[in-house]
Amino acid sequence: MESKTLQGVRDELVLDRSGQYYIENTTVDYQKLSDKEVLRITGPLGADFTVKVQFTGGTDSVVQYIYYQPIIHRWRETDFFPCSVTCGGGYQLTSAECYDLRSGRVVVDQYCHYYPENVKPKPKLQECNMELCLDSDGYKEIMPYDQYHPLPRWESSPWTACSTSCGGGIQSRSVSCVEEDMQGTITPTEEWKCLYSPKTAILQPCNTFDCPTWLAQEWSPCTVTCGQGLRYRVVLCIDHRGLHAGGCNPTTKPHIKEECLVTVPCYKSKDTLPVEAKPVWHKQAIELEEEVTASEEPTFIPGPWQPCSRTCGAGTQHRTVKCQVLLSFSQTIVDVPDDECEGVKPATSQPCYSSPCSVDLGEAGESEEVEEEEEEEEKGRTLQREELHDWEYEGFTECSESCGGGVQEAVVICLNKQTREAADQSLCVSSRRPPRLLQDCKTQPCPPRWETGEWSSCSATCGVGLMIRTVVCTHRPSRDSNHTLVLRDEDCQNPKPSPLQACNRFDCPPMWDTHDWGQCSQSCGGGVQRRQVLCKQRLADGSILELPDTFCPTKSPTSQQPCGEQECPPEWVTTSWSQCSVTCGNGIQTLQAVCRKKEVNGRYLTADPKNCSLLARLNRIRTCFFKPCENSVKPDATILAQRKVYIQWRKGKKVHLGIGGYAYILPWTTVVLRCPTRHFRKGQIHWLKEGKPLVNLPHLSITSLGYVKIHQVRASDAGIYTCVAGEAQEHLVLQIIGSKQKLSVAESMLRRQKVGRPDAISAQERFQELHISLNRYDTIIERLLNHKESIRDEKYIADKSPASEKNSSTLEDEGSEIYIPEVLVADTRRLEEIMKNFAEDLGGLREEQLIAQLLSELTVAQGETNESTLHPPESAESSTQEPLHYKPNIKAHTARPRNPLIIQRSKKIGEGPQSEMIVYVGMPVFLQKPVVSLVLKCEAVGNPDPSVTWTKNGKELRHSSRVGLLPTGSLRIQYPSKGDEGLYTCTARNRFGRTSLSSSVQITGGKGRICVQGNRVGANGPACSERRNGSRSAELCQGQACLFRWRADAWSPCSATCGGGAQTRIVRCMKGPEGRSEEVESPNCLGAGRKPSDARPCNLLPCARWATTSWGLCHGRCVGPSLATQHRHVYCQDLNGTRVPHRMCTGLYRPSSLTNCTAEACALQWLVGPWTQCTATCGRHGFQSRQVTCVHLRTGKAFRDRHCTWRPRPASWQRCNILSCGRAGECRDSTRYCEKVRQLELCLLPQFKSRCCFSCRNT
């Protein structure tokens, strides 16, 4: 490697081994590999380098050279330009300038456009000068919030005409940046002001459809029935829509007429000319006509044409056309009325011409000469016309039907052969006019269509009314059908025709609007009923305007009338309550009533009570209490205290506590402390703290309902809270988690006890006892809270992962998410039991297990209610001879710790059915009498579920005919003997760790034996002495009496390492005791129980695993302060590294594909500016605004709002001064139009009178 600097200094470097080299202030990284050599140099280069390579290999060597050119010009964002207005709300923009990194100068934009990597930043836009403008009189002008200064925008001119009519062309337009001021004047401005939005396109393709092409139809039949004739076809110019239109090249049009030959000889010698040369009506007479025969459907049947009405010259010939039907049962044709036939009836007459009429004899010679001359002249004119003009088909007429099958006729025009333009039909030879051609069209069935009815009359004569019509979706099954089907609206295409429309849209004259009469003020004796009468006008837009009464021309209808004038009958009228029936205690009072009659003038006269006897007399009674009696017994007040311990596990807004017990609360949590009582009013409850009366503080209050509320509890709030209800009182010890303060009984509490109790010593002793128990549970609660660390990471992931990640990759299923309640509630008796175990235990692992077990119990959603629910029957038998493993197949509760844990219980379950002993592992086992089976229960929990293995005396426990695992992971030993003594250890494992628990088994008695036959259990009983001949009953026993038993060999290796395999083993029937047994036929062991299985599945996990890519850049969306997200791909691959479908990895732990990361770019926050002055001083129409910007915490640089959306955006405008303007002493105007309101005499209207109180005060 040779170098040469700009000063001409040369140097040389030899690269023969991998490493870093330095030459001319340049670092050279050289790697020498087995198949290639790599040379990397990081710029900028300090000299010119020449690399020389000596090739010793073949000629197929390749040199790959990659270099990077430094970018020395960059775009730089400018500061905001001056505001577009000085007040009233405008905008200001930034721009971008090209910056030279070497010289630090601004250069022309072309330098930055040179690099494709340089993308010019878009201008930023922000509001400015939001304060209100001063009006000419010096007052603030009210600025509507919808009239800010408009932003610059792109303005485009109309598109030019397309460069081509078909086949694809281009059209252009000019686009410029314009600015509009508050008066609506539009002026051009610089383009950079509009770059905050994309510039509209200036070019676009047009007429991209294909050009029209010629399309030839089928040839018509030959014009003659024999010999040589002509045939025709229609040639159309079809565009891209399939429609006949112009635009095709006339020189490439196919011909429309050609000769045809019918291979039938002609026998009429006089018809030597083709039919084309004869007159039109003659040609029509001899054209082929399709023969029509009668069918089972009524059809028009034409008869033969009669002779021409004249023998010479033009005449008429007729024929009969009948509507006939073929009767299928008799095969006869019957005439029916024409109405029965569908379609157009064929013509019954036509013109005819046989030969010219003869002339007189005297004029015959002259006539013949004239005719010969005329024929020659006509023949010459015909030849001239044939050479220049000819008939051609020019498309088809419109189809007679829009759907369901119609007919269209070919259009024949006279065409100039030279100009290819249509000419007058008289210029073409009429005898050569092509025949009439018809074709079917629009044969597709008609789709459902909307059918509308007639409009109804208008519902109103003025204002605005409505006309209604029926709109139904109908369908006609076929063209020939006379009935239609009504379908659903969804079957017809939208839009549906409107079923209603407005009518009579003009203002009504003002008129009186009377409401219904109200209820009569009196049902009898004379009353008044009123109604509301207003002058209103219905306007053309449907709104109703309320007007002053003077606008209505006629006199106002009456607004009240008399009613209820009939005489009232006597009735009972209540007066007052009687005195209480007792002078102390609880009594009753009666509501007194008097019989009265109401006069017409409204006065009441006392009447005879007999006149009111037929009416219902009001008998109302209520309880009364004057004062308590001296000898009355009042029940003592009681406080319903709960001996609970509350532990706040995670942060929450509010925690509710009940009096009695202890509470450990996180700081800055709102606490509500309640004191439920009986026989005592809650409003009379007194609260003490440390023996002193509790008073209201800024953050502590005692409500009228008797409970205490502490806002954002702090260390100073810790202490003893006492609820006093009469003579009863209860305490709650409140501790703050994280506080080092130890609670003690205050002197005030001791003094209060001495004053309240005659025995001061007993009170002192009682509070010494309270002092001892104040911090009684601190140790156990501290250890319980230490277990937070083991699940904090998992909970953090569950909280921070987005919903999509939770559903896909972070959690395998709903059961794997750890959930612990906000507040744990423990019973004091359970804590006392655990503390007792603490005192008996030597410490260490045992205490940790007790704490973990307590946490599991407190977080289980549905507690364990009784022993039967705890210990279900276990009867399944293990069939393995490998080390005993147990893998739970039922997911544990969601709130489990991650590390495995074996639940230990400090009691035996006792003997089950048929003398079965069940003991929890961790407890010693002493068997003093024979039992059928011994079950060591091992309940293991964890997340994921742990696997369970058993060992005996430190060695792996093997399967035998008596020892096996139950489905729950517990160990069963059938007919335990001296040989089963030892130390049994249960070990639970998962990927987070392992834990073990042991039990020692000792058998002190039991030299006898136990036998079970049927449902009878006995020791050394005669049931086991011998086997009865032919007995197939199941016998399970131990000792010499059981001669036959099953023995299973070890399992064979699994046939597959993954994806599902199989294991087999040999199961034999053995006879005799252990050590001296021999194999016998299998039928001999039928009484020894079910034969163990000889095959089982193994290695069921799929042959695949989850794989991940490396984490991507930390540039995801911001999810918190300085927090963003980064992603990686998670995929399933087989052992060869090939990607496979995700279902192959189902059941395996899937890594997370999303995580949070620290990003400086997310150190953002909302920055709010000051509120502007309110636009109104009162009323409901004032508002004020402020600037809300997303800025960086450190630099203060503004960012787009979407970067701060992880936190709610503060409001940028709000209503203000919404107080009513009509309060007494504050009558003022809330709008500047009040002078106009007064001039137009609109002050009588309520909506104007309230807003223009000051201007309308004297009207």
PDB file of N, CA and C in Angstrom, residues 431-472:
ATOM      1  N   SER A 431     -82.456   2.557 -55.745  1.00  0.00           N
ATOM      2  CA  SER A 431     -82.623   1.121 -55.998  1.00  0.00           C
ATOM      3  C   SER A 431     -81.497   0.295 -55.370  1.00  0.00           C
ATOM      4  N   ARG A 432     -80.403   0.956 -55.055  1.00  0.00           N
ATOM      5  CA  ARG A 432     -79.291   0.219 -54.481  1.00  0.00           C
ATOM      6  C   ARG A 432     -79.221   0.382 -52.964  1.00  0.00           C
ATOM      7  N   ARG A 433     -80.245   0.937 -52.371  1.00  0.00           N
ATOM      8  CA  ARG A 433     -80.269   1.120 -50.916  1.00  0.00           C
ATOM      9  C   ARG A 433     -80.198  -0.247 -50.220  1.00  0.00           C
ATOM     10  N   PRO A 434     -79.318  -0.449 -49.265  1.00  0.00           N
ATOM     11  CA  PRO A 434     -79.205  -1.752 -48.588  1.00  0.00           C
ATOM     12  C   PRO A 434     -80.507  -2.108 -47.880  1.00  0.00           C
ATOM     13  N   PRO A 435     -80.705  -3.391 -47.639  1.00  0.00           N
ATOM     14  CA  PRO A 435     -81.961  -3.803 -46.978  1.00  0.00           C
ATOM     15  C   PRO A 435     -81.969  -3.380 -45.503  1.00  0.00           C
ATOM     16  N   ARG A 436     -83.125  -3.409 -44.938  1.00  0.00           N
ATOM     17  CA  ARG A 436     -83.303  -3.083 -43.525  1.00  0.00           C
ATOM     18  C   ARG A 436     -82.762  -4.230 -42.664  1.00  0.00           C
ATOM     19  N   LEU A 437     -81.865  -3.901 -41.726  1.00  0.00           N
ATOM     20  CA  LEU A 437     -81.269  -4.906 -40.851  1.00  0.00           C
ATOM     21  C   LEU A 437     -81.638  -4.598 -39.400  1.00  0.00           C
ATOM     22  N   LEU A 438     -82.085  -5.612 -38.704  1.00  0.00           N
ATOM     23  CA  LEU A 438     -82.452  -5.499 -37.294  1.00  0.00           C
ATOM     24  C   LEU A 438     -81.593  -6.451 -36.465  1.00  0.00           C
ATOM     25  N   GLN A 439     -81.354  -6.072 -35.227  1.00  0.00           N
ATOM     26  CA  GLN A 439     -80.642  -6.973 -34.319  1.00  0.00           C
ATOM     27  C   GLN A 439     -81.186  -6.789 -32.896  1.00  0.00           C
ATOM     28  N   ASP A 440     -81.072  -7.871 -32.137  1.00  0.00           N
ATOM     29  CA  ASP A 440     -81.502  -7.825 -30.743  1.00  0.00           C
ATOM     30  C   ASP A 440     -80.497  -7.018 -29.922  1.00  0.00           C
ATOM     31  N   CYS A 441     -80.996  -6.400 -28.841  1.00  0.00           N
ATOM     32  CA  CYS A 441     -80.130  -5.594 -27.979  1.00  0.00           C
ATOM     33  C   CYS A 441     -80.689  -5.601 -26.559  1.00  0.00           C
ATOM     34  N   LYS A 442     -79.833  -5.251 -25.654  1.00  0.00           N
ATOM     35  CA  LYS A 442     -80.183  -5.188 -24.224  1.00  0.00           C
ATOM     36  C   LYS A 442     -80.964  -6.429 -23.796  1.00  0.00           C
ATOM     37  N   THR A 443     -80.376  -7.597 -24.103  1.00  0.00           N
ATOM     38  CA  THR A 443     -81.067  -8.853 -23.808  1.00  0.00           C
ATOM     39  C   THR A 443     -80.916  -9.290 -22.348  1.00  0.00           C
ATOM     40  N   GLN A 444     -80.065  -8.652 -21.625  1.00  0.00           N
ATOM     41  CA  GLN A 444     -79.895  -9.059 -20.224  1.00  0.00           C
ATOM     42  C   GLN A 444     -81.163  -8.739 -19.434  1.00  0.00           C
ATOM     43  N   PRO A 445     -81.461  -9.563 -18.413  1.00  0.00           N
ATOM     44  CA  PRO A 445     -82.681  -9.313 -17.622  1.00  0.00           C
ATOM     45  C   PRO A 445     -82.581  -7.954 -16.914  1.00  0.00           C
ATOM     46  N   CYS A 446     -83.731  -7.336 -16.779  1.00  0.00           N
ATOM     47  CA  CYS A 446     -83.761  -6.038 -16.120  1.00  0.00           C
ATOM     48  C   CYS A 446     -83.471  -6.212 -14.627  1.00  0.00           C
ATOM     49  N   PRO A 447     -82.589  -5.394 -14.085  1.00  0.00           N
ATOM     50  CA  PRO A 447     -82.366  -5.464 -12.634  1.00  0.00           C
ATOM     51  C   PRO A 447     -83.535  -4.821 -11.897  1.00  0.00           C
ATOM     52  N   PRO A 448     -83.591  -5.057 -10.589  1.00  0.00           N
ATOM     53  CA  PRO A 448     -84.633  -4.347  -9.821  1.00  0.00           C
ATOM     54  C   PRO A 448     -84.463  -2.832  -9.960  1.00  0.00           C
ATOM     55  N   ARG A 449     -85.573  -2.144 -10.022  1.00  0.00           N
ATOM     56  CA  ARG A 449     -85.517  -0.698 -10.211  1.00  0.00           C
ATOM     57  C   ARG A 449     -86.531  -0.022  -9.302  1.00  0.00           C
ATOM     58  N   TRP A 450     -86.291   1.266  -9.083  1.00  0.00           N
ATOM     59  CA  TRP A 450     -87.184   2.042  -8.223  1.00  0.00           C
ATOM     60  C   TRP A 450     -88.424   2.455  -9.020  1.00  0.00           C
ATOM     61  N   GLU A 451     -89.568   2.286  -8.414  1.00  0.00           N
ATOM     62  CA  GLU A 451     -90.831   2.698  -9.022  1.00  0.00           C
ATOM     63  C   GLU A 451     -91.469   3.731  -8.097  1.00  0.00           C
ATOM     64  N   THR A 452     -91.745   4.885  -8.633  1.00  0.00           N
ATOM     65  CA  THR A 452     -92.265   5.992  -7.819  1.00  0.00           C
ATOM     66  C   THR A 452     -93.721   6.255  -8.151  1.00  0.00           C
ATOM     67  N   GLY A 453     -94.453   6.688  -7.110  1.00  0.00           N
ATOM     68  CA  GLY A 453     -95.850   7.049  -7.286  1.00  0.00           C
ATOM     69  C   GLY A 453     -96.026   8.540  -7.473  1.00  0.00           C
ATOM     70  N   GLU A 454     -97.263   8.977  -7.455  1.00  0.00           N
ATOM     71  CA  GLU A 454     -97.569  10.389  -7.633  1.00  0.00           C
ATOM     72  C   GLU A 454     -97.338  11.152  -6.329  1.00  0.00           C
ATOM     73  N   TRP A 455     -96.920  12.425  -6.466  1.00  0.00           N
ATOM     74  CA  TRP A 455     -96.714  13.271  -5.287  1.00  0.00           C
ATOM     75  C   TRP A 455     -98.058  13.609  -4.643  1.00  0.00           C
ATOM     76  N   SER A 456     -98.075  13.617  -3.310  1.00  0.00           N
ATOM     77  CA  SER A 456     -99.287  14.027  -2.599  1.00  0.00           C
ATOM     78  C   SER A 456     -99.352  15.565  -2.588  1.00  0.00           C
ATOM     79  N   SER A 457    -100.457  16.069  -2.071  1.00  0.00           N
ATOM     80  CA  SER A 457    -100.576  17.528  -1.957  1.00  0.00           C
ATOM     81  C   SER A 457     -99.670  18.028  -0.838  1.00  0.00           C
ATOM     82  N   CYS A 458     -99.338  19.307  -0.860  1.00  0.00           N
ATOM     83  CA  CYS A 458     -98.407  19.889   0.106  1.00  0.00           C
ATOM     84  C   CYS A 458     -99.056  19.915   1.489  1.00  0.00           C
ATOM     85  N   SER A 459     -98.256  19.586   2.502  1.00  0.00           N
ATOM     86  CA  SER A 459     -98.796  19.514   3.859  1.00  0.00           C
ATOM     87  C   SER A 459     -98.998  20.890   4.485  1.00  0.00           C
ATOM     88  N   ALA A 460     -98.427  21.933   3.916  1.00  0.00           N
ATOM     89  CA  ALA A 460     -98.572  23.287   4.473  1.00  0.00           C
ATOM     90  C   ALA A 460     -98.728  24.272   3.323  1.00  0.00           C
ATOM     91  N   THR A 461     -99.499  25.317   3.595  1.00  0.00           N
ATOM     92  CA  THR A 461     -99.732  26.315   2.552  1.00  0.00           C
ATOM     93  C   THR A 461     -98.644  27.378   2.510  1.00  0.00           C
ATOM     94  N   CYS A 462     -97.827  27.470   3.560  1.00  0.00           N
ATOM     95  CA  CYS A 462     -96.729  28.435   3.582  1.00  0.00           C
ATOM     96  C   CYS A 462     -95.687  27.939   4.560  1.00  0.00           C
ATOM     97  N   GLY A 463     -94.669  28.760   4.753  1.00  0.00           N
ATOM     98  CA  GLY A 463     -93.549  28.294   5.576  1.00  0.00           C
ATOM     99  C   GLY A 463     -92.763  27.273   4.790  1.00  0.00           C
ATOM    100  N   VAL A 464     -92.826  26.058   5.147  1.00  0.00           N
ATOM    101  CA  VAL A 464     -92.287  24.959   4.348  1.00  0.00           C
ATOM    102  C   VAL A 464     -93.112  23.717   4.659  1.00  0.00           C
ATOM    103  N   GLY A 465     -93.592  23.088   3.588  1.00  0.00           N
ATOM    104  CA  GLY A 465     -94.365  21.871   3.733  1.00  0.00           C
ATOM    105  C   GLY A 465     -93.665  20.697   3.087  1.00  0.00           C
ATOM    106  N   LEU A 466     -94.347  19.568   3.082  1.00  0.00           N
ATOM    107  CA  LEU A 466     -93.777  18.352   2.520  1.00  0.00           C
ATOM    108  C   LEU A 466     -94.782  17.704   1.585  1.00  0.00           C
ATOM    109  N   MET A 467     -94.264  17.164   0.480  1.00  0.00           N
ATOM    110  CA  MET A 467     -95.037  16.310  -0.409  1.00  0.00           C
ATOM    111  C   MET A 467     -94.449  14.910  -0.342  1.00  0.00           C
ATOM    112  N   ILE A 468     -95.339  13.935  -0.291  1.00  0.00           N
ATOM    113  CA  ILE A 468     -94.909  12.547  -0.073  1.00  0.00           C
ATOM    114  C   ILE A 468     -95.339  11.715  -1.276  1.00  0.00           C
ATOM    115  N   ARG A 469     -94.526  10.745  -1.608  1.00  0.00           N
ATOM    116  CA  ARG A 469     -94.852   9.767  -2.641  1.00  0.00           C
ATOM    117  C   ARG A 469     -94.298   8.414  -2.232  1.00  0.00           C
ATOM    118  N   THR A 470     -94.830   7.387  -2.855  1.00  0.00           N
ATOM    119  CA  THR A 470     -94.361   6.034  -2.571  1.00  0.00           C
ATOM    120  C   THR A 470     -93.175   5.720  -3.479  1.00  0.00           C
ATOM    121  N   VAL A 471     -92.151   5.111  -2.897  1.00  0.00           N
ATOM    122  CA  VAL A 471     -90.964   4.666  -3.639  1.00  0.00           C
ATOM    123  C   VAL A 471     -90.754   3.199  -3.288  1.00  0.00           C
ATOM    124  N   VAL A 472     -90.911   2.341  -4.289  1.00  0.00           N
ATOM    125  CA  VAL A 472     -90.862   0.896  -4.064  1.00  0.00           C
ATOM    126  C   VAL A 472     -89.823   0.296  -4.992  1.00  0.00           C
TER     127      VAL A 472
END
